[in-house]
Amino acid sequence: MLTPCIRTLRLKVRPESYGWLNAAAIEVNQTYNFCNEASHAAATRTDLKRKWLTGFDLCTLTAGATEYFQRIGADTIQRICVEYAQKRAAARRLKLRWRVSRGARRSLGWVPFKAASLKRKGQALRLCGKTFRVFERERLDGVRWEQGCFAQDAVGDWWLCLPVEQSAESTVAPQEAVGIDLGIKDAAVTSDGDRLEALRFYRDAQSKLAALQRRGHARQAKRLHRRIRRRRLDACHQFSRRMVNTYQTIIVGDVSSLKLAKTRMAKSVLDSGWGMLRMQLQYKGQQAGRRVEVVSERNTTRACSNCGSLTGPKGLRQLVVRMWVCVRCGVSHDRDVNSARNILASGFSCGTSISGNEPSPAQRPPSQIIHLREAGEHATQAAT
Ligand SMILES: [Zn+2]
């Protein structure tokens, strides 16, 4: 079975086009700021003709504006109008923040375009009469893209962001189900004991980063930040791919990084990229026809996955407790594997589907959950 899905390709633009893109970004900012001003003026008029301008209204207002610009074309201007109107409607504000073209508070460059305006030309791409070359061009072979944009990152490099439609074949995974506990010591631990090591890239690089910032090497520091981000993303991709290729049903805890980010664990939390991992599991799972669920993490650390009594370590204070023995049934647990098993069991007891359209799983009666726990016990005994 083939399921179509949209993925965004990010391709780095070759540096020879940066000058043009930087100049085009200023024109984009001017158009955006015009939209901001025009819609604010229309919404706050003192006579009775106040109006909340839509994207369509803004397109009409900016019609013919191309003659004032040297680089961007009508399609880019229309895209800006529509995006501006959407953003303003979502923010429910009379006015949005200006896009700043120069100085320290400069907005990162953004040049949107419509799908038909970007054309292939041999090994290169053409937009508005300008030729662009990108790295890894072969990734665009044979794909159909939708409207996209050129976007600049904090280092100053430009990227071509193109949503493309891909069809992925959904298969059946070799193994049944897995529960994943997202944690701090290890970023993720599965009910089978597989671990994604904590992604402490930020911590490792911290002293280097501090040294760079002290010496005023802002650009190098930004580069290092970007490298850290990429390494973290890469490790998450590998782990989520392994999970999706191995298991048919994937159940993840709903741990909130926002709540823990306020504690003194903040740095480790922000470093571990839970949100990213969960998102990847969801879209990759959906693509491959897996069932991916997010369940409440409540009591998953405290409950014994064997007998269900709340005998485990509790709260942030006992975060140091890695191994414990249930006083009720005497089974010893690894903290994270135990909670991953609880997550797996609770995924079978409540049937909310995140990925949407597949049939909701059969509601398992509590008796079967106990069977599941017994299966867990055998596994524990086999391990010890
Ligand atoms: Zn127990």
XYZ file of C-alpha atoms and ligand atoms in Angstrom:
385
model
C 0.000 0.000 0.000
C 1.321 3.437 -0.885
C 0.580 6.390 1.359
C 1.335 9.857 0.011
C 2.855 12.324 2.424
C 4.428 15.760 2.291
C 8.017 16.191 3.396
C 10.062 19.337 3.347
C 13.437 19.069 1.706
C 16.081 21.483 2.943
C 18.879 22.060 0.491
C 21.758 24.416 1.053
C 22.108 27.118 -1.567
C 25.547 27.642 -3.102
C 27.119 30.821 -1.735
C 27.331 32.630 -5.085
C 23.592 33.413 -4.813
C 23.736 34.859 -1.280
C 24.124 38.440 -2.549
C 20.982 38.251 -4.642
C 19.025 36.541 -1.870
C 20.117 39.099 0.728
C 18.944 41.898 -1.554
C 15.691 40.077 -2.358
C 15.083 39.585 1.368
C 15.103 43.367 1.842
C 12.420 43.709 -0.829
C 10.406 40.990 0.883
C 10.689 42.885 4.166
C 9.482 46.080 2.495
C 6.435 44.308 1.081
C 5.701 42.638 4.410
C 5.992 45.912 6.278
C 3.717 47.577 3.728
C 1.115 44.868 4.441
C 1.567 45.469 8.155
C 1.053 49.186 7.815
C -1.828 48.995 5.329
C -3.808 46.483 7.344
C -3.214 48.382 10.578
C -4.396 51.597 8.927
C -7.489 49.885 7.498
C -8.416 48.382 10.846
C -8.032 51.611 12.834
C -9.580 54.207 10.528
C -11.584 56.811 12.395
C -14.445 56.936 9.887
C -16.892 54.059 9.621
C -15.082 52.072 6.938
C -12.852 50.005 9.204
C -11.877 46.740 7.697
C -9.887 43.655 8.590
C -7.917 43.123 5.392
C -7.652 39.584 4.065
C -4.810 38.112 2.051
C -6.886 38.693 -1.061
C -7.367 42.391 -0.200
C -3.644 42.792 0.340
C -2.904 41.128 -3.001
C -5.199 43.659 -4.687
C -3.493 46.509 -2.855
C -0.021 45.388 -3.861
C -0.916 44.619 -7.485
C 1.625 46.237 -9.779
C 4.185 46.673 -7.013
C 6.703 44.595 -8.969
C 7.747 47.659 -10.925
C 9.244 49.126 -7.766
C 11.282 46.018 -7.091
C 14.267 44.721 -9.009
C 14.270 41.130 -7.807
C 11.069 39.679 -6.409
C 8.133 38.987 -8.715
C 4.347 39.125 -8.439
C 4.089 35.567 -7.121
C 6.429 36.311 -4.225
C 4.475 39.452 -3.372
C 1.218 37.492 -3.359
C 2.717 34.807 -1.159
C 3.870 37.480 1.318
C 0.376 39.036 1.407
C -1.305 35.699 2.043
C 1.215 34.584 4.678
C 1.009 37.954 6.399
C -2.791 37.799 6.555
C -2.660 34.264 7.969
C -0.118 35.187 10.619
C -2.063 38.245 11.655
C -5.305 36.299 11.858
C -3.593 33.642 13.980
C -2.044 36.261 16.272
C -5.362 38.174 16.474
C -3.513 41.435 16.536
C -3.954 44.736 14.712
C -0.294 44.788 13.876
C 2.581 42.333 13.780
C 6.247 42.976 14.454
C 8.084 44.722 11.618
C 10.572 42.785 9.570
C 13.917 44.474 10.104
C 16.417 44.522 7.245
C 19.555 45.815 8.949
C 21.331 45.972 12.265
C 21.651 43.598 15.171
C 17.926 42.841 15.344
C 17.725 41.955 11.683
C 15.043 39.414 10.733
C 16.422 36.230 9.205
C 15.988 36.381 5.448
C 12.904 34.843 3.874
C 11.949 34.744 0.198
C 8.786 32.752 -0.544
C 7.649 31.731 -4.018
C 4.904 29.761 -5.721
C 5.411 26.231 -6.968
C 5.294 27.148 -10.648
C 7.847 29.978 -10.384
C 10.741 27.720 -9.452
C 11.856 25.845 -12.516
C 14.554 23.323 -13.284
C 17.211 24.408 -15.714
C 19.789 21.736 -16.368
C 21.685 21.163 -13.146
C 20.381 24.418 -11.665
C 17.096 26.047 -10.664
C 15.602 29.282 -11.896
C 13.470 31.794 -10.025
C 12.610 35.340 -11.149
C 15.181 35.200 -13.948
C 17.964 34.280 -11.534
C 19.800 30.956 -11.596
C 20.400 29.097 -8.347
C 22.560 26.143 -7.631
C 22.078 24.016 -4.538
C 24.073 21.285 -2.860
C 22.709 17.726 -3.115
C 20.718 18.664 -6.183
C 20.034 15.002 -6.963
C 17.483 14.926 -4.143
C 15.204 16.981 -6.388
C 15.283 14.428 -9.185
C 11.820 13.294 -10.153
C 9.971 15.026 -7.325
C 7.040 17.420 -7.614
C 7.268 20.365 -5.274
C 4.725 22.722 -3.823
C 5.194 26.367 -2.932
C 8.311 26.854 -0.854
C 10.816 29.447 0.207
C 14.424 30.415 0.547
C 15.231 30.835 4.224
C 18.315 32.098 5.996
C 19.698 30.621 9.203
C 21.415 32.417 12.074
C 24.859 31.787 10.595
C 23.794 33.652 7.447
C 23.599 30.687 5.089
C 20.611 30.287 2.792
C 18.520 27.149 2.436
C 15.976 26.156 -0.144
C 12.942 24.720 1.658
C 10.714 22.744 -0.669
C 7.706 20.684 0.416
C 7.590 17.650 -1.838
C 5.114 14.834 -2.107
C 6.550 11.431 -1.473
C 4.828 8.132 -1.359
C 6.077 5.636 1.145
C 5.252 2.009 1.174
C 3.629 0.847 4.367
C 4.886 -2.487 5.576
C 4.368 -4.711 8.541
C 7.040 -4.468 11.202
C 8.740 -7.624 12.517
C 7.817 -6.982 16.155
C 4.536 -6.252 17.862
C 4.719 -3.317 20.244
C 7.076 -1.162 22.238
C 6.736 1.418 25.000
C 9.166 4.304 25.061
C 10.020 6.261 28.197
C 11.530 9.664 27.567
C 13.988 10.558 30.277
C 16.923 12.648 31.295
C 19.714 10.191 31.948
C 19.000 8.392 28.698
C 16.944 10.420 26.259
C 14.776 7.414 25.536
C 14.507 3.867 26.882
C 12.278 1.201 25.392
C 10.393 -1.574 27.147
C 12.864 -3.998 25.556
C 15.779 -2.188 27.156
C 17.046 -0.413 24.011
C 18.486 3.005 24.835
C 19.046 6.294 23.085
C 21.959 7.841 24.949
C 21.298 11.271 26.371
C 22.194 13.730 23.713
C 24.476 15.904 25.739
C 25.957 17.682 22.801
C 25.238 21.074 24.271
C 26.884 20.217 27.576
C 29.954 18.825 25.866
C 30.341 21.840 23.675
C 29.524 24.332 26.381
C 33.045 25.280 27.446
C 34.085 25.630 23.844
C 31.033 27.769 23.177
C 31.754 29.970 26.189
C 35.344 30.465 25.061
C 34.241 31.480 21.586
C 31.711 33.939 22.938
C 34.243 35.438 25.364
C 36.658 36.070 22.547
C 33.902 37.634 20.474
C 33.822 35.009 17.737
C 30.074 35.339 17.265
C 29.966 33.667 13.896
C 31.950 30.643 15.004
C 29.726 30.318 18.068
C 26.655 30.316 15.831
C 28.242 27.653 13.681
C 28.873 25.501 16.731
C 25.253 25.950 17.794
C 24.157 24.803 14.382
C 26.421 21.763 14.542
C 25.042 20.784 17.953
C 21.496 21.077 16.644
C 22.291 18.905 13.647
C 23.982 16.178 15.655
C 21.026 15.999 17.999
C 18.621 15.836 15.062
C 20.686 13.109 13.457
C 20.747 10.906 16.577
C 16.975 11.313 16.941
C 16.450 10.376 13.303
C 18.450 7.194 13.672
C 16.634 6.126 16.824
C 13.149 6.868 15.476
C 13.931 5.074 12.240
C 15.055 2.006 14.184
C 11.840 2.023 16.241
C 9.583 2.410 13.205
C 11.394 -0.331 11.319
C 11.157 -2.741 14.238
C 7.767 -2.262 15.878
C 4.214 -2.156 14.620
C 2.809 -0.274 17.608
C 4.786 2.465 19.323
C 3.637 4.018 22.581
C 5.308 7.111 23.981
C 4.872 8.930 27.296
C 3.493 12.459 27.257
C 6.324 13.956 29.332
C 6.265 17.722 29.039
C 9.581 19.432 28.589
C 7.976 22.765 29.464
C 7.251 21.619 32.988
C 10.726 20.275 33.651
C 12.491 23.087 31.836
C 11.724 25.316 34.801
C 13.618 23.113 37.231
C 17.366 22.829 37.660
C 17.341 19.969 35.165
C 16.499 22.550 32.525
C 19.636 22.219 30.451
C 19.494 18.443 30.204
C 15.831 18.668 29.322
C 16.246 21.202 26.580
C 19.170 19.155 25.387
C 17.367 15.861 25.097
C 14.952 16.874 22.344
C 11.883 14.925 23.398
C 9.484 16.922 21.266
C 11.620 16.327 18.232
C 11.808 12.591 18.846
C 8.062 12.298 19.382
C 7.328 14.248 16.222
C 9.660 12.058 14.183
C 8.126 8.876 15.561
C 4.715 10.187 14.604
C 5.396 11.175 11.029
C 7.640 8.244 10.258
C 5.137 5.889 11.852
C 2.311 7.375 9.862
C 4.302 7.004 6.686
C 5.032 3.358 7.334
C 1.521 2.517 8.513
C 2.377 2.081 12.206
C 0.243 2.880 15.198
C 1.884 5.612 17.259
C 0.290 6.719 20.496
C 1.011 9.232 23.204
C -0.207 8.204 26.649
C -0.179 9.824 30.057
C 3.037 9.283 31.981
C 1.261 9.532 35.293
C 2.642 7.035 37.839
C 4.636 5.162 35.229
C 7.823 5.556 37.254
C 6.245 4.647 40.566
C 4.127 1.702 39.530
C 5.724 -1.715 39.469
C 5.276 -3.090 35.957
C 4.934 -6.559 37.432
C 2.274 -6.226 40.140
C 1.029 -2.685 39.579
C 1.537 -1.386 43.128
C 2.971 2.094 43.607
C 6.218 1.096 45.275
C 8.765 2.777 43.006
C 10.777 5.982 43.435
C 8.759 9.135 43.344
C 9.164 12.698 42.195
C 12.155 14.680 41.074
C 13.978 14.112 44.350
C 14.374 10.429 43.741
C 15.585 10.891 40.221
C 18.937 9.442 41.307
C 17.315 6.073 42.018
C 18.106 4.034 38.917
C 17.441 0.504 40.176
C 14.825 -0.573 42.714
C 13.130 -3.666 44.053
C 9.372 -3.831 44.457
C 8.588 -4.453 48.138
C 5.346 -6.167 47.222
C 6.428 -8.754 44.665
C 10.195 -8.619 44.956
C 10.971 -8.063 41.291
C 13.921 -5.751 40.694
C 13.518 -3.041 38.121
C 15.599 -0.720 36.048
C 13.822 2.565 36.577
C 13.497 3.538 32.922
C 12.741 0.107 31.496
C 10.064 -0.311 34.155
C 8.340 2.910 33.188
C 8.640 2.068 29.502
C 6.815 -1.206 30.267
C 4.101 0.698 32.117
C 3.742 3.013 29.164
C 3.383 0.017 26.880
C 0.678 -1.457 29.113
C -1.266 1.809 29.355
C -1.115 2.122 25.577
C -3.202 -1.024 25.390
C -5.733 0.115 27.956
C -6.755 3.403 26.353
C -7.398 3.581 22.669
C -6.717 7.094 21.448
C -5.043 7.165 18.080
C -2.662 9.955 17.183
C -1.953 9.072 13.601
C -5.640 9.169 12.828
C -7.344 6.938 10.365
C -6.471 3.377 11.271
C -9.075 1.402 13.207
C -8.888 2.001 16.925
C -7.182 -0.855 18.734
C -9.249 -3.424 20.513
C -9.798 -2.318 24.072
C -7.981 -4.850 26.147
C -9.703 -5.874 29.333
C -7.618 -5.404 32.505
C -7.115 -9.152 32.772
C -5.074 -9.113 29.581
C -2.949 -6.258 30.827
C -2.055 -8.509 33.723
C -1.010 -11.135 31.167
C 1.154 -8.529 29.563
C 2.724 -7.804 32.910
C 3.384 -11.501 33.390
C 5.125 -11.525 30.048
C 7.216 -8.663 31.402
C 8.002 -10.721 34.503
C 9.310 -13.616 32.427
C 11.474 -11.218 30.550
C 12.831 -9.854 33.816
C 13.489 -13.300 35.182
C 15.198 -14.334 31.997
C 17.378 -11.266 32.235
C 18.420 -11.857 35.829
Zn 5.728 -5.388 42.207
